[in-house]
CSV table of C-alpha atoms in Angstrom, one decimal:
chain,number,residue,atom,x,y,z
A,1,UNK,CA,180.7,143.4,95.4
A,2,UNK,CA,178.2,144.6,92.8
A,3,UNK,CA,177.7,148.4,93.1
A,4,UNK,CA,177.2,151.5,95.2
A,5,UNK,CA,173.8,153.1,95.4
A,6,UNK,CA,172.5,156.3,96.9
A,7,UNK,CA,174.0,159.7,96.4
A,8,UNK,CA,176.5,158.0,94.1
A,9,UNK,CA,175.7,155.2,91.8
A,10,UNK,CA,178.8,153.3,90.6
A,11,UNK,CA,180.3,149.9,90.1
A,12,UNK,CA,183.8,151.2,90.8
A,13,UNK,CA,185.6,149.6,93.8
A,14,UNK,CA,187.2,151.3,95.6
A,15,UNK,CA,185.3,154.5,95.1
A,16,UNK,CA,187.0,157.8,95.7
A,17,UNK,CA,184.7,160.6,97.1
A,18,UNK,CA,185.5,164.3,97.1
A,19,UNK,CA,183.2,166.4,99.3
A,20,UNK,CA,182.6,170.0,98.1
A,21,UNK,CA,180.3,172.2,100.1
A,22,UNK,CA,177.8,171.2,102.7
A,23,UNK,CA,175.3,168.4,102.5
A,24,UNK,CA,173.1,167.7,105.5
A,25,UNK,CA,172.7,164.0,104.6
A,26,UNK,CA,174.6,161.5,102.5
A,27,UNK,CA,173.4,158.0,101.9
A,28,UNK,CA,175.6,155.5,100.1
A,29,UNK,CA,175.0,151.8,100.3
A,30,UNK,CA,177.2,148.9,99.1
A,31,UNK,CA,175.3,146.3,97.2
A,32,UNK,CA,176.6,142.7,97.2
A,33,UNK,CA,175.5,139.7,95.3
A,34,UNK,CA,176.3,136.1,95.8
A,35,UNK,CA,178.5,134.5,93.1
A,36,UNK,CA,178.0,130.7,92.8
A,37,UNK,CA,180.1,130.2,89.8
A,38,UNK,CA,183.1,128.7,91.8
A,39,UNK,CA,180.8,126.4,93.6
A,40,UNK,CA,179.2,125.2,90.3
A,41,UNK,CA,182.6,124.7,88.8
A,42,UNK,CA,183.9,122.7,91.8
A,43,UNK,CA,180.8,120.5,91.8
A,44,UNK,CA,181.1,119.9,88.0
A,45,UNK,CA,184.8,118.9,88.3
A,46,UNK,CA,183.9,116.5,91.2
A,47,UNK,CA,181.1,114.9,89.2
A,48,UNK,CA,183.4,114.5,86.2
A,49,UNK,CA,186.1,112.9,88.4
A,50,UNK,CA,183.6,110.5,90.0
A,51,UNK,CA,182.2,109.5,86.6
A,52,UNK,CA,185.7,108.9,85.2
A,53,UNK,CA,186.7,106.9,88.2
A,54,UNK,CA,183.5,104.8,87.9
A,55,UNK,CA,184.2,104.1,84.2
A,56,UNK,CA,187.8,103.1,84.9
A,57,UNK,CA,186.8,100.8,87.7
A,58,UNK,CA,184.0,99.2,85.7
A,59,UNK,CA,186.4,98.5,82.7
A,60,UNK,CA,188.9,97.0,85.1
A,61,UNK,CA,186.3,94.7,86.6
A,62,UNK,CA,185.1,93.6,83.2
A,63,UNK,CA,188.6,92.8,82.0
A,64,UNK,CA,189.5,90.7,85.0
């Protein structure tokens, strides 16, 4: 979740609304954005683990 837009603009979640009086129309839209940081972190850890494994296996092969 990123923010609310429309009659109310806010980044609070959840958002509490209090209605006072009459409004013929209310428009509130929830805006979401994709967060790829976990995916990038997972891929980085996987690449580091593969690199470390490759180095260890190469050293074992050279020493035998």
